[in-house]
Coordinates of C-alpha atoms in Angstrom, one line a residue:
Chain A
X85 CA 116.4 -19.7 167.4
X86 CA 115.9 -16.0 166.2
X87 CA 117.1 -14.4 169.7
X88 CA 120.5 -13.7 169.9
X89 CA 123.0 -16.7 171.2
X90 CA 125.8 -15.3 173.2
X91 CA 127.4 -19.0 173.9
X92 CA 129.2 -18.9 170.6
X93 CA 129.3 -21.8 168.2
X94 CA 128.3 -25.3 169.4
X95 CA 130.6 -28.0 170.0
X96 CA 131.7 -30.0 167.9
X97 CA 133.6 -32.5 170.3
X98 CA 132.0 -33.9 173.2
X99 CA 132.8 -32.4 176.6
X100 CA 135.8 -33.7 178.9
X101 CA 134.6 -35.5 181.8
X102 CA 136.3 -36.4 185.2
X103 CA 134.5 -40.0 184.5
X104 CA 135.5 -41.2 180.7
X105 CA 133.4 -43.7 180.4
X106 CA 130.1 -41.6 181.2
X107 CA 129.9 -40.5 177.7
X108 CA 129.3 -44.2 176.4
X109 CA 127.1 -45.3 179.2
X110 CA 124.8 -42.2 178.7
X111 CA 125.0 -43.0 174.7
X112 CA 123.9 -46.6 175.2
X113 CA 121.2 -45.2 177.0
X114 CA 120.0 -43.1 174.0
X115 CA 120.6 -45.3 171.5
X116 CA 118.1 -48.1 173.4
X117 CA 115.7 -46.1 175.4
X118 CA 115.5 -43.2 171.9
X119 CA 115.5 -46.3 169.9
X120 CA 117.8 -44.6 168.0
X121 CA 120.9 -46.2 165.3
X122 CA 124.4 -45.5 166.8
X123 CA 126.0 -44.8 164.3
X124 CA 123.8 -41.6 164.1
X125 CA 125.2 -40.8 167.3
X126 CA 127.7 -37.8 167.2
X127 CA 128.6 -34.5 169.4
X128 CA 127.2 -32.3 166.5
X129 CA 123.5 -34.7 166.0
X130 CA 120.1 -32.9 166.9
X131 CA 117.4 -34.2 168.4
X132 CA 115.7 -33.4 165.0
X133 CA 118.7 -35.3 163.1
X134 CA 118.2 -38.1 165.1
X135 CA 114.3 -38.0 164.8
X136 CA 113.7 -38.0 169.0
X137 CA 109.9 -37.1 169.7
X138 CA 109.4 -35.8 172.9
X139 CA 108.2 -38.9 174.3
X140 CA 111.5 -41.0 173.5
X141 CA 113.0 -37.7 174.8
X142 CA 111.3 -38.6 178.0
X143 CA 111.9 -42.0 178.0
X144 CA 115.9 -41.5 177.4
X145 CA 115.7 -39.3 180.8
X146 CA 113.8 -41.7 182.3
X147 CA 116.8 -44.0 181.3
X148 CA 119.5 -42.0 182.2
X149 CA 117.9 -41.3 186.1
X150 CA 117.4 -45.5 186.0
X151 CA 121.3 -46.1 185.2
X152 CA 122.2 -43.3 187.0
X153 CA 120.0 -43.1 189.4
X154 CA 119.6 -39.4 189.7
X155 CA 116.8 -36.7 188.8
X156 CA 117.6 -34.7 185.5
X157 CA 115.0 -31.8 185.8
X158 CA 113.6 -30.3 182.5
X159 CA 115.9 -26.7 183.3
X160 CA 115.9 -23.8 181.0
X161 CA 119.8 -25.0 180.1
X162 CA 118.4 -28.5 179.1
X163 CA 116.0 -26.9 176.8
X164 CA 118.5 -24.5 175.3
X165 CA 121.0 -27.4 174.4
X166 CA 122.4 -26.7 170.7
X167 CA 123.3 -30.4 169.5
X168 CA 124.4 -33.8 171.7
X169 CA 127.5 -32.8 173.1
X170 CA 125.8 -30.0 174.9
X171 CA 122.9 -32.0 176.1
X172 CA 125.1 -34.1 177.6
X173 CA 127.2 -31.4 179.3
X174 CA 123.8 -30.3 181.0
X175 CA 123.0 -34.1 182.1
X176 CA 126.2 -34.7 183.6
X177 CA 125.9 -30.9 185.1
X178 CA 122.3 -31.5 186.3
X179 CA 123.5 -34.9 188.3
X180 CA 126.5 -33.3 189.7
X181 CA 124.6 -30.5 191.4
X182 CA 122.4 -32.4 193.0
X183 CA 121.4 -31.3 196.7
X184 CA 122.6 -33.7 199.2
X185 CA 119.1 -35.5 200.2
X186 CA 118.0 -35.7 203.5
X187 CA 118.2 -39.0 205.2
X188 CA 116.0 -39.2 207.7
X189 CA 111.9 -38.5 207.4
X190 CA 111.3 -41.1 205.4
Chain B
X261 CA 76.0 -3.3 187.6
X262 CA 76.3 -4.3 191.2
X263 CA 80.3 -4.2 191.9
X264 CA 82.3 -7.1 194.3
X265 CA 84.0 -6.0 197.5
X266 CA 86.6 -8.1 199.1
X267 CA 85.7 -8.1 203.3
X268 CA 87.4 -10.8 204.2
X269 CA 90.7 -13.0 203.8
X270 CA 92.0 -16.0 205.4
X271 CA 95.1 -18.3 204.7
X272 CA 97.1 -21.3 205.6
X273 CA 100.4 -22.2 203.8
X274 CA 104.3 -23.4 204.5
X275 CA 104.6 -19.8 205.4
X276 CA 102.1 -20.2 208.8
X277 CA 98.5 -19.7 209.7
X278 CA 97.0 -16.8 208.9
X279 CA 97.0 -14.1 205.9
X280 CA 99.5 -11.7 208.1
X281 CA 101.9 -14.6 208.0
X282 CA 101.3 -15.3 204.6
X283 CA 102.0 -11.5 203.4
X284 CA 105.2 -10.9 205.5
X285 CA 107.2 -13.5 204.0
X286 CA 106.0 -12.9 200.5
X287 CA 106.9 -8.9 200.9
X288 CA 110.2 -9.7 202.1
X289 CA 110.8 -13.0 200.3
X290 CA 111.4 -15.4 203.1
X291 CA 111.3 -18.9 201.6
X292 CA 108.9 -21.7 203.3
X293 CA 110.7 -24.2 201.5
X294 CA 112.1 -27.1 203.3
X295 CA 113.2 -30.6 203.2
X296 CA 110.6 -32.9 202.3
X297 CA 109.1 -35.0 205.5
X298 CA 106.5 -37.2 204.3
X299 CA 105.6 -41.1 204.8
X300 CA 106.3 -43.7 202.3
X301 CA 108.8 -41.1 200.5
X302 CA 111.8 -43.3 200.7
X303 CA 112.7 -43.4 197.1
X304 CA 111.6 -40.3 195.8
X305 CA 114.4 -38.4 194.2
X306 CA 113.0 -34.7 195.1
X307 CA 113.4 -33.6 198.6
X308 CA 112.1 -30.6 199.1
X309 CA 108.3 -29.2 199.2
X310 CA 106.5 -26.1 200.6
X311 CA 104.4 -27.9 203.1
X312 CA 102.3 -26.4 206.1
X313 CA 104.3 -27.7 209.0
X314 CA 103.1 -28.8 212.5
X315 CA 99.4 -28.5 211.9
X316 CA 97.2 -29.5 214.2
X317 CA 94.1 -29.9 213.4
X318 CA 92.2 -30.1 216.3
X319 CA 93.5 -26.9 217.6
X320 CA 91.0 -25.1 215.2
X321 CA 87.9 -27.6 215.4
X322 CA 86.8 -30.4 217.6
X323 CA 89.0 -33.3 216.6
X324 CA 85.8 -35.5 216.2
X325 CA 84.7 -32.9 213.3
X326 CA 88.3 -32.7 211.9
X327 CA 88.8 -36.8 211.8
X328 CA 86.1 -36.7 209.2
X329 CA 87.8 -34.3 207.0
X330 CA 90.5 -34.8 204.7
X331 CA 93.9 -32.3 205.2
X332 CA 92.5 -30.0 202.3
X333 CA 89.2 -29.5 203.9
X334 CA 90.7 -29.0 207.8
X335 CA 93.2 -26.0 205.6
X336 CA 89.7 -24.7 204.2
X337 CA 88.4 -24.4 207.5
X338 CA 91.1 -22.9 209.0
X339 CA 91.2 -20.3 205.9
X340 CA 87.1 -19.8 205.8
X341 CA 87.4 -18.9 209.9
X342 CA 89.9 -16.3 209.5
X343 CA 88.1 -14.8 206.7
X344 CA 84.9 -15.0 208.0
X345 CA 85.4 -13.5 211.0
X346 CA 87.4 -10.6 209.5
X347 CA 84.4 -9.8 207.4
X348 CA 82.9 -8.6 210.7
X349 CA 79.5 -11.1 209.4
X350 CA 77.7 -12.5 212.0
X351 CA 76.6 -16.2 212.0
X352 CA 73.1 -15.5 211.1
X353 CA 74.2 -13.4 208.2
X354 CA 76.7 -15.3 206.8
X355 CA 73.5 -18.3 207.2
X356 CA 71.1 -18.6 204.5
X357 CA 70.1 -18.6 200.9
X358 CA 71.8 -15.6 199.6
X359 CA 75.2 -17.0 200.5
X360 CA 77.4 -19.2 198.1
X361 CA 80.2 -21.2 199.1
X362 CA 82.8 -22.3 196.2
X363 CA 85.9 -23.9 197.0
X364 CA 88.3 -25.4 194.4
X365 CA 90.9 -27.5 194.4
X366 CA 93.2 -29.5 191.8
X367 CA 93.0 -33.1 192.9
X368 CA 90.5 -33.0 196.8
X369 CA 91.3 -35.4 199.4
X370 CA 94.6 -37.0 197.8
X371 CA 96.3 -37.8 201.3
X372 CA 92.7 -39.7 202.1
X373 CA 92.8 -41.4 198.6
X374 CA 96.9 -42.2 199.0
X375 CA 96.5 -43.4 202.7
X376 CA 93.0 -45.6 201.3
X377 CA 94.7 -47.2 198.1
X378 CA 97.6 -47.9 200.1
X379 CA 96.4 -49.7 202.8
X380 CA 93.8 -51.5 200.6
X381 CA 96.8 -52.9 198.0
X382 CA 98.8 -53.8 200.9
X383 CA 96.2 -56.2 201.9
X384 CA 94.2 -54.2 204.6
X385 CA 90.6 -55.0 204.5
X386 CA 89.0 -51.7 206.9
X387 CA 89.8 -48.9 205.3
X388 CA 88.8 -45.7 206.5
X389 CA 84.9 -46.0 206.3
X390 CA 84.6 -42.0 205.5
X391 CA 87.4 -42.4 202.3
X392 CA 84.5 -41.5 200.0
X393 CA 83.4 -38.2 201.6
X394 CA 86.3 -37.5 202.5
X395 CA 88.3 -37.4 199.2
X396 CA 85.6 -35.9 197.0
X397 CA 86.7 -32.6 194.9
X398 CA 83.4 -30.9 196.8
X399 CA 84.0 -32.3 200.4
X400 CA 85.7 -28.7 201.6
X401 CA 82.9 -26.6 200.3
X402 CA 80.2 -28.7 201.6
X403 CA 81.8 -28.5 204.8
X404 CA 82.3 -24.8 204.6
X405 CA 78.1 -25.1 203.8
X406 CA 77.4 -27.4 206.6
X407 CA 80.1 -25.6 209.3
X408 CA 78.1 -21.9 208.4
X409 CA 74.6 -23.0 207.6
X410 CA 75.3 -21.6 203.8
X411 CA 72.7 -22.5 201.5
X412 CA 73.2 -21.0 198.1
X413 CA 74.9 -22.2 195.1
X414 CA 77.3 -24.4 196.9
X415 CA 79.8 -26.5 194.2
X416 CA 84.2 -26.6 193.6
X417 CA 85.6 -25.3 190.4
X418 CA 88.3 -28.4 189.3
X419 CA 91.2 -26.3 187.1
X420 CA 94.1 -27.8 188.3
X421 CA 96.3 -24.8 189.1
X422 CA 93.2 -22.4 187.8
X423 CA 90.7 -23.6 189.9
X424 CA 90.7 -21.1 192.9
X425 CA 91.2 -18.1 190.6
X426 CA 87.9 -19.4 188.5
X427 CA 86.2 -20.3 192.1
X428 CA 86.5 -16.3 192.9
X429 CA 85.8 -15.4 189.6
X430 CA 82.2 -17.0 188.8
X431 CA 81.5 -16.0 192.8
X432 CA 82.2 -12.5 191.4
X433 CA 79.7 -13.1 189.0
X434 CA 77.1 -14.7 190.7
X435 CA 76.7 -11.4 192.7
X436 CA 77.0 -9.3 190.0
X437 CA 73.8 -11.1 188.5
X438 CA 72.3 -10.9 192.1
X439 CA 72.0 -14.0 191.9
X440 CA 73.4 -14.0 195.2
X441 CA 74.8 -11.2 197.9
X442 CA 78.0 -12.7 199.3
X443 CA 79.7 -15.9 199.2
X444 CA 83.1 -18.0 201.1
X445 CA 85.0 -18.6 197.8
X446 CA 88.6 -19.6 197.5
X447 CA 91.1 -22.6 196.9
X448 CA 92.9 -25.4 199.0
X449 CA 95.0 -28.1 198.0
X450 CA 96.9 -30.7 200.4
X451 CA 98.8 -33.2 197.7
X452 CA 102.2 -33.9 198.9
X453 CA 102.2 -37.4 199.1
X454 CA 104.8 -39.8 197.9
X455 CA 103.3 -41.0 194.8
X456 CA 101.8 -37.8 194.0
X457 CA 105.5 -36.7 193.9
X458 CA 106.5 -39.3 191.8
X459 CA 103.8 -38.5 189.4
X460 CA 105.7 -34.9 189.5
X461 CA 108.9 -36.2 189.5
X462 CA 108.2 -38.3 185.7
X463 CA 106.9 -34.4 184.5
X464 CA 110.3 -33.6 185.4
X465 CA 108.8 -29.9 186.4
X466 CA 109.8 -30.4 190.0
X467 CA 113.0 -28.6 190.7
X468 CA 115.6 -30.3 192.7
X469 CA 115.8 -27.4 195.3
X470 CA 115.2 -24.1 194.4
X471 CA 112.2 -22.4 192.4
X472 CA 113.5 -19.4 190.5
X473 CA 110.9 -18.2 188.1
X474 CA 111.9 -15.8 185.1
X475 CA 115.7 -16.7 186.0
X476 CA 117.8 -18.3 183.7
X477 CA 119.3 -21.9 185.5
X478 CA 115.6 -22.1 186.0
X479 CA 114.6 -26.0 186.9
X480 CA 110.9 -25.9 187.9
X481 CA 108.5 -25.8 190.5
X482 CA 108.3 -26.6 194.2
X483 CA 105.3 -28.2 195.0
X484 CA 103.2 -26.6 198.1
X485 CA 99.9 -26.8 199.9
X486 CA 97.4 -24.8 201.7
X487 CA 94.2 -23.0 200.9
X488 CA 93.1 -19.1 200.6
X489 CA 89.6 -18.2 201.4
X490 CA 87.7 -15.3 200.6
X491 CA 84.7 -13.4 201.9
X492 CA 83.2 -11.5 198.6
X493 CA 80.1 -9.1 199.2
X494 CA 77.8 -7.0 196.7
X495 CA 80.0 -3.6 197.7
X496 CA 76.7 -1.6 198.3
X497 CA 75.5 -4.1 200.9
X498 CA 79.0 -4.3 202.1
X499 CA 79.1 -0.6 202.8
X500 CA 75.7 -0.8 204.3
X501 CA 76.6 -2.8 206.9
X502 CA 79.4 -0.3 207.5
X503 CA 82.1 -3.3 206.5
X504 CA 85.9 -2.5 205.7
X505 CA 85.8 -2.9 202.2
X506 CA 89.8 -4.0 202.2
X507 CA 89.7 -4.3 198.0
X508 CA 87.0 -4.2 195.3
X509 CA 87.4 -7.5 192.5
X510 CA 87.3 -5.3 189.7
X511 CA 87.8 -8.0 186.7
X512 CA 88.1 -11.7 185.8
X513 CA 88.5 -13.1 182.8
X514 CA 88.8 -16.5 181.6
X515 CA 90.2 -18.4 178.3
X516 CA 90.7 -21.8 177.3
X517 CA 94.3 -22.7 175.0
X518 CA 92.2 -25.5 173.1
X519 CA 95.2 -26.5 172.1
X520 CA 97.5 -29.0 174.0
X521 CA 97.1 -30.6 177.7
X522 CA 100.2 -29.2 178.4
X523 CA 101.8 -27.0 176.5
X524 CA 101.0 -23.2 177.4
X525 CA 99.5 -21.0 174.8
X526 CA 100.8 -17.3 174.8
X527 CA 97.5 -16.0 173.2
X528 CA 95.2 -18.3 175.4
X529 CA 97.0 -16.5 178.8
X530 CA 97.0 -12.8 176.7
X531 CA 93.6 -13.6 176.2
X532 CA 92.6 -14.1 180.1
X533 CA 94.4 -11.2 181.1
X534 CA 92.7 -8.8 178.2
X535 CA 89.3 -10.0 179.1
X536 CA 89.9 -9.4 182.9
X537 CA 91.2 -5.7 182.1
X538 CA 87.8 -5.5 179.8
X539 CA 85.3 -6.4 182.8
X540 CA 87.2 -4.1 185.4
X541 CA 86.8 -1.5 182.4
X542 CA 90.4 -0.8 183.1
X543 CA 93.5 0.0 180.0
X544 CA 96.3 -2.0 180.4
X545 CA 98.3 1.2 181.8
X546 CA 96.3 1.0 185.1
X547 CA 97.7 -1.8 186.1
X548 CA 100.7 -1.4 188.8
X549 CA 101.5 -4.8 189.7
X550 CA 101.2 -8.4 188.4
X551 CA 101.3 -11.1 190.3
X552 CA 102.3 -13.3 188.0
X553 CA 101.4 -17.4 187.7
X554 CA 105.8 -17.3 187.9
X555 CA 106.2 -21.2 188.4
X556 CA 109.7 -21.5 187.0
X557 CA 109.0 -23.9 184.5
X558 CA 111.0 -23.3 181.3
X559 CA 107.4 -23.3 179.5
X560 CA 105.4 -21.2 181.4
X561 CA 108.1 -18.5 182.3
X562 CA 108.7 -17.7 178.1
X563 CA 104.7 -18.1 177.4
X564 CA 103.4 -15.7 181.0
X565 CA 106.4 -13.1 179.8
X566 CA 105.3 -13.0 176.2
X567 CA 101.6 -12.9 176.9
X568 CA 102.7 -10.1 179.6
X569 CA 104.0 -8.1 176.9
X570 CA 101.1 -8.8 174.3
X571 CA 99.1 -7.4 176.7
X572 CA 100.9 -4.6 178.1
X573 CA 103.2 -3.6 175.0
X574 CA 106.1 -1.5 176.1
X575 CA 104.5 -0.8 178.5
X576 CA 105.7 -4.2 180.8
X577 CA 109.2 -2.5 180.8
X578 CA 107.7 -0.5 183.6
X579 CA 105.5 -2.7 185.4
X580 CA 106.6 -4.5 188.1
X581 CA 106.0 -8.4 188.1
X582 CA 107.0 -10.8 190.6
X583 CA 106.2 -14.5 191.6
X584 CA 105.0 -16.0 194.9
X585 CA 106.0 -19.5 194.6
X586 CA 109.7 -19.4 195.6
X587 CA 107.9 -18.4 198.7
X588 CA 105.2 -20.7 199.0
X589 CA 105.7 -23.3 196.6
X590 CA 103.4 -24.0 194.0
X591 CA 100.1 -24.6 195.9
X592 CA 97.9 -25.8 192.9
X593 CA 94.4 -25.8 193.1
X594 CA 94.9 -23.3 196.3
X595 CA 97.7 -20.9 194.3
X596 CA 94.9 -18.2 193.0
X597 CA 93.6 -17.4 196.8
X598 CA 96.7 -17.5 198.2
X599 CA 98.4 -15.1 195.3
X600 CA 95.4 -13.3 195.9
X601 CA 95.4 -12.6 199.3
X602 CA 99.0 -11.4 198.3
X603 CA 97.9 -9.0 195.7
X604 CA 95.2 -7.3 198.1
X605 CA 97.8 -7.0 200.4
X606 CA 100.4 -5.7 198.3
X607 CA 97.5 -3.2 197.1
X608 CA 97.0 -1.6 200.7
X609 CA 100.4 -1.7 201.3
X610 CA 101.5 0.5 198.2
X611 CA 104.4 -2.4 198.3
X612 CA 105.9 -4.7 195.6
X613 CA 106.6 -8.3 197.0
X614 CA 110.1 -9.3 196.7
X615 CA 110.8 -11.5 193.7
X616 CA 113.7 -14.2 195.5
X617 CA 116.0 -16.8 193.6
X618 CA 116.7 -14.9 190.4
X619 CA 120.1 -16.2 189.1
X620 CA 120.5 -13.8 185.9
X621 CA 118.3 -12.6 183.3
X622 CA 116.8 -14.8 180.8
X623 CA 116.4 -13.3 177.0
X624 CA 113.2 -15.1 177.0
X625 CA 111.7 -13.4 180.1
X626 CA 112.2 -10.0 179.6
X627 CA 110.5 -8.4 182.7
X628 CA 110.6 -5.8 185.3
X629 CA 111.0 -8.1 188.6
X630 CA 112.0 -6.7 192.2
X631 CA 115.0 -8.9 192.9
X632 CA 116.5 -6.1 195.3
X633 CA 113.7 -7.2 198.1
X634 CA 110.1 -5.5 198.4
X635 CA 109.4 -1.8 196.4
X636 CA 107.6 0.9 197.6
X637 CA 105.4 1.3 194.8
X638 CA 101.7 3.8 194.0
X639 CA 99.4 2.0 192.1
X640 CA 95.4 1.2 192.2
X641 CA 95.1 -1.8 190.4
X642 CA 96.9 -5.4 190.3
X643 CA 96.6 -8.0 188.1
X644 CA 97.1 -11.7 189.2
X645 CA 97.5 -14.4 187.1
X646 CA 96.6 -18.6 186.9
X647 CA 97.5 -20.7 184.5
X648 CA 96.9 -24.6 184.6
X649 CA 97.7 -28.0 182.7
X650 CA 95.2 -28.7 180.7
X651 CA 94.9 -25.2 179.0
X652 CA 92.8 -23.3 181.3
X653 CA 93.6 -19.3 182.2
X654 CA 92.3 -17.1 184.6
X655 CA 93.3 -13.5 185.6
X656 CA 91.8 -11.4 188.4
X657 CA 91.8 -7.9 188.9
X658 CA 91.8 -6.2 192.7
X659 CA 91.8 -2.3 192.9
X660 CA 91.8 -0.1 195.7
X661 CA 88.9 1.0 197.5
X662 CA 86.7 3.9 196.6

């Protein structure tokens, strides 16, 4: 990225959720839908140092909306993300804000 | 060279029947976005969609002629009358050789082919006998051909989201060439239907609720429907008649990425919009207002705003830009009509639509957009812009009449 990053550095932890054991279940997804080695898996990782094509990227979203089951839009935020820990800040983020659906109209 | 007047506009979108309703909630930014109320769309994870809402078919045709058309063709009726009978052309004249009818579309008759593959893998032997004419790519401009006696060059322009932009610009050129003298050209699309959506939903380019092109926070498109029609005229026959000429299409140009089926090319769209500003004979600085393809995709956002300023330099500080589709929804194969329509509106107004949903600036999209609500604004030319999957680019060109 050339354009100037006002977030600051990226994280190097990941980020504190209400639900602990998100983090792992969203991992697991990764590491079998990315087909990717956990012990690769880190808060600082890239999805060039862990060699994710955009397919696998797809199919690990595909994943995480199955386990999940929630929509994860491709959002200007998701494409920004520096490193792991803040991809997975804008997953959780993405299926948090989620507008109530509508239940009736089949 | 013979030059291309605009006579005539019709429209149907999630905004209402008719261009008027079409242009008032564009200017002032009144989103016809809604909760998604389809059949079979239980387990779809999007909800919302710009759909054309309570339309009745039979209120504009007999119902026997509607029940043979699919939901694209019935809005490219209901467009094509409005149009039409703006243009002030009698039946007779409208009639005949010399007349062209070009309609495109992204997919055709999807709710015929849904409702058909549906009922035919759940088990159901009689399916609709008519499926086949029904869902063909062609089936609104042949009925457009059959419903005015129009015997010219009658064929659809398949772009995906470029198609109605190209459909007005080879019309454009057709009576240039005088090949022909008018023709009833434009775009419709009716695809909101549950798998459809799903197909959207694996893209992951459908937002979850709101469309806010050029915004940072940006999540996608909202998928809409509907169909713009257009009645285009050789100008000096036009005038001879003593027709309101209501805008002359002054350019079109077209491009092709040849580069990826999905990813957006910056030069490719630069391109389009160069070689539209080259056959209106137009410099870049006599543009006043883009309409821009705007879908809220993080791709197409970055590539449209670079391409804007490769085009238009510095100069794009200045110009205003704004996007339809938080209005209207994407609309697809219809989305170059109805931003049309827009633009020539816009044009006579002296007004700058309203460009809704903008959460904060993105670096990446560094553009002049009217997020206050509509701008008075002098200018004699717009640019509007179509870009589609696949690669394909289109820009058109309206400027005031002389």
């Amino acid at each position: 990225m050339t354009d100037e990053d006002t977030r600051g550095p990226a994280p190097t932890t990941w980020p504190q959720l209400d639900d602990p054991d998100m983090i792992e279940r969203i991992i697991k997804v990764i590491v079998e839908e990315g087909k990717v080695e956990r012990d690769k898996i880190a808060p600082e990782a890239t999805l060039q140092t862990l060699g994710l094509e955009s397919i696998e990227v797809v199919m690990v979203l595909m994943g995480l909306e199955e386990e999940f089951d929630t929509y994860i839009p491709m959002s200007s935020d998701l494409s920004e993300a520096r490193n792991l820990s803040e991809l997975i800040s804008v997953i959780v983020a993405s299926m948090q804000s989620e507008p109530a659906a509508p239940t009736s109209g089949g | 060279m013979r030059k291309v007047a605009i006579t005539g506009m019709g429209a149907i979108s999630a905004a209402g029947i008719g261009v008027d309703a079409l242009w008032l909630a564009a200017r002032d930014g009144v989103s016809a976005v809604g909760p998604l109320d389809i059949t079979r769309g239980q387990s779809l994870r999007v909800r919302v969609a710009a759909s054309v809402k309570d339309f009745d078919p039979a209120s504009h045709a007999p119902a026997d002629v509607m029940r043979r058309c699919d939901r694209f063709t019935q809005f490219a009726h209901v467009a094509a009358a409005e149009a039409i009978a703006q243009s002030g052309l009698g039946a007779d004249e409208i009639a005949g050789p010399r007349t062209a009818a070009i309609i495109g579309t992204g997919i055709g008759g999807m709710n015929t082919l849904d409702d058909g593959c549906f009922d035919f893998y759940s088990g159901v032997k009689r399916v609709d006998p008519l499926s086949v004419p029904k869902l063909i790519p062609s089936a609104a401009t042949s009925h457009i051909s059959i419903t005015h006696r129009i015997t010219g060059p009658c064929f659809s322009v398949t772009s995906a989201c470029s198609s109605a932009s190209q459909s007005i610009g080879i019309a454009a050129m057709l009576i240039r060439s005088g090949a022909i003298d008018r023709a009833v050209v434009g775009g419709s699309e009716a695809c909101i239907t549950a798998a459809t959506l799903r197909a959207w939903e694996m893209m992951r380019v459908l937002s979850p609720d709101v469309c806010r092109p050029f915004s940072a926070g940006r999540t996608g498109i909202v998928i809409g429907e509907g169909a713009g029609v257009f009645v285009l005229e050789a100008e000096d026959l036009a005038l001879a008649r003593g027709a309101k000429v209501l805008a002359r299409l002054a350019g079109y140009g077209t491009t092709s990425d040849a580069r990826d089926i999905i990813q957006p090319d910056v030069d490719g769209a630069a391109n389009a919009m160069s070689a539209a500003l080259a056959d209106a004979g137009l410099a870049p600085a006599a543009i006043g207002y883009v309409n821009a393809h705007g879908t809220g995709t993080v791709l197409n956002d970055i590539n449209e705003a670079a391409a804007l300023r490769q085009v238009f330099g510095e100069g794009v500080g200045e110009l205003p830009v704004s996007s339809s589709k938080p209005v209207i929804g994407h609309t697809l194969g219809a989305a170059g009509a109805l931003e049309l329509a827009i633009t020539v509106r816009a044009l006579e107004a002296q007004v700058v639509p309203a460009h809704i949903n903008f959460k904060a600036p993105d670096a990446k999209c560094p553009l002049n957009l009217p997020t206050a609500g509509p701008q008075a604004h002098r200018f004699e030319a717009a640019l509007s812009n179509s870009f589609a999957f696949g690669g394909i680019n289109a820009a058109l060109i309206v400027s005031r009449p002389e």
